[in-house]
Amino acid sequence: MRVVPESDLPAVEHSMFVFDGNKTIKSFKGGLPIHFTVFTDIPLPAGSYRFTIRFFPDGVITYNQGQKVWAYDPLAAEARVIVSAGGTGWIPVTPGQRGAQFRFYA
């Protein structure tokens, strides 16, 4: 897993992986399952907050003439968000499509 500047990505991948700004976190393992976590502490004053995570599941099952063929198994890609003592369960996400998950805290 690494932080990648947009300038280090192929131009065709800019709109896939970079949502805001000019960097993305990219984690991959060609041809094998992968599990990764991102941790951070954010000191916030009391209040109400919306936590948003945006992602692009790059689940490729094969390549056809240089083009990605997205995995079609419903369990090929999943996401889970855990914040403090709460969070989501594992939620299937669609390879090849941008996704987002939201959590609200008060």
Short mmCIF file of C-alpha atoms in Angstrom, two decimals:
data_model
loop_
_atom_site.label_atom_id
_atom_site.label_comp_id
_atom_site.label_asym_id
_atom_site.label_seq_id
_atom_site.Cartn_x
_atom_site.Cartn_y
_atom_site.Cartn_z
CA MET A 1 0.00 0.00 0.00
CA ARG A 2 1.34 3.43 -0.85
CA VAL A 3 0.34 7.03 -1.40
CA VAL A 4 0.59 7.71 -5.11
CA PRO A 5 0.62 11.15 -6.75
CA GLU A 6 -1.63 11.47 -9.78
CA SER A 7 1.46 12.16 -11.90
CA ASP A 8 2.69 8.58 -11.21
CA LEU A 9 -0.53 6.98 -12.48
CA PRO A 10 -1.28 6.26 -16.14
CA ALA A 11 -3.55 9.02 -17.48
CA VAL A 12 -6.38 6.51 -18.00
CA GLU A 13 -6.38 5.78 -14.24
CA HIS A 14 -6.60 9.40 -13.00
CA SER A 15 -10.41 9.50 -12.96
CA MET A 16 -10.60 6.03 -11.42
CA PHE A 17 -8.35 6.50 -8.41
CA VAL A 18 -8.03 10.24 -7.68
CA PHE A 19 -11.23 11.68 -6.20
CA ASP A 20 -10.10 14.99 -4.72
CA GLY A 21 -6.72 16.67 -4.88
CA ASN A 22 -3.83 14.97 -6.65
CA LYS A 23 -2.99 11.85 -4.59
CA THR A 24 -4.53 8.48 -3.82
CA ILE A 25 -3.83 5.51 -1.57
CA LYS A 26 -3.32 2.48 -3.77
CA SER A 27 -3.15 -1.04 -2.40
CA PHE A 28 -2.93 -4.05 -4.68
CA LYS A 29 -1.72 -7.61 -5.00
CA GLY A 30 -1.89 -8.95 -8.53
CA GLY A 31 -3.78 -12.23 -8.84
CA LEU A 32 -4.23 -12.83 -5.12
CA PRO A 33 -6.69 -11.82 -2.38
CA ILE A 34 -5.77 -8.74 -0.39
CA HIS A 35 -6.86 -7.26 2.92
CA PHE A 36 -5.62 -3.92 4.17
CA THR A 37 -6.47 -1.36 6.80
CA VAL A 38 -5.93 2.37 7.12
CA PHE A 39 -5.77 3.81 10.63
CA THR A 40 -5.68 7.40 11.82
CA ASP A 41 -6.62 9.39 14.89
CA ILE A 42 -8.48 12.62 14.24
CA PRO A 43 -8.92 14.87 17.29
CA LEU A 44 -12.26 16.62 16.91
CA PRO A 45 -14.23 18.86 19.24
CA ALA A 46 -17.67 17.65 20.33
CA GLY A 47 -20.22 17.94 17.54
CA SER A 48 -21.88 16.09 14.67
CA TYR A 49 -19.77 14.65 11.88
CA ARG A 50 -20.17 12.79 8.61
CA PHE A 51 -17.29 10.45 7.78
CA THR A 52 -16.97 9.62 4.08
CA ILE A 53 -14.69 7.06 2.47
CA ARG A 54 -14.46 6.93 -1.31
CA PHE A 55 -12.89 4.01 -3.13
CA PHE A 56 -12.40 2.35 -6.49
CA PRO A 57 -12.30 -1.47 -6.30
CA ASP A 58 -9.91 -2.46 -9.07
CA GLY A 59 -10.91 -6.13 -9.05
CA VAL A 60 -9.69 -7.50 -12.37
CA ILE A 61 -10.32 -11.13 -13.25
CA THR A 62 -8.32 -11.05 -16.51
CA TYR A 63 -7.24 -8.82 -19.37
CA ASN A 64 -8.69 -8.99 -22.88
CA GLN A 65 -6.51 -7.31 -25.52
CA GLY A 66 -5.02 -5.06 -22.85
CA GLN A 67 -8.40 -4.08 -21.38
CA LYS A 68 -9.41 -4.91 -17.82
CA VAL A 69 -12.21 -7.44 -17.37
CA TRP A 70 -13.83 -6.72 -13.99
CA ALA A 71 -14.50 -9.52 -11.53
CA TYR A 72 -18.16 -10.49 -11.53
CA ASP A 73 -18.42 -12.61 -8.38
CA PRO A 74 -20.54 -10.66 -5.85
CA LEU A 75 -17.94 -11.40 -3.16
CA ALA A 76 -14.95 -10.40 -5.31
CA ALA A 77 -14.67 -7.06 -3.49
CA GLU A 78 -15.97 -5.93 -0.11
CA ALA A 79 -15.48 -2.90 2.10
CA ARG A 80 -15.91 -2.30 5.81
CA VAL A 81 -15.65 0.91 7.81
CA ILE A 82 -14.93 0.82 11.55
CA VAL A 83 -14.88 4.03 13.56
CA SER A 84 -14.43 3.97 17.34
CA ALA A 85 -16.84 1.35 18.72
CA GLY A 86 -19.13 1.25 15.68
CA GLY A 87 -19.04 0.55 12.02
CA THR A 88 -20.43 -1.50 9.19
CA GLY A 89 -20.31 -5.16 8.40
CA TRP A 90 -18.67 -6.34 5.20
CA ILE A 91 -20.52 -4.78 2.27
CA PRO A 92 -20.08 -6.04 -1.31
CA VAL A 93 -18.82 -3.37 -3.70
CA THR A 94 -18.76 -3.48 -7.50
CA PRO A 95 -15.34 -3.86 -9.15
CA GLY A 96 -14.73 -1.20 -11.79
CA GLN A 97 -17.14 1.33 -10.25
CA ARG A 98 -16.44 4.14 -7.83
CA GLY A 99 -18.05 3.64 -4.46
CA ALA A 100 -18.53 5.48 -1.18
CA GLN A 101 -19.59 4.70 2.36
CA PHE A 102 -20.85 7.21 4.88
CA ARG A 103 -21.12 7.18 8.67
CA PHE A 104 -22.74 9.85 10.84
CA TYR A 105 -21.59 10.62 14.37
CA ALA A 106 -22.98 12.97 16.99
#
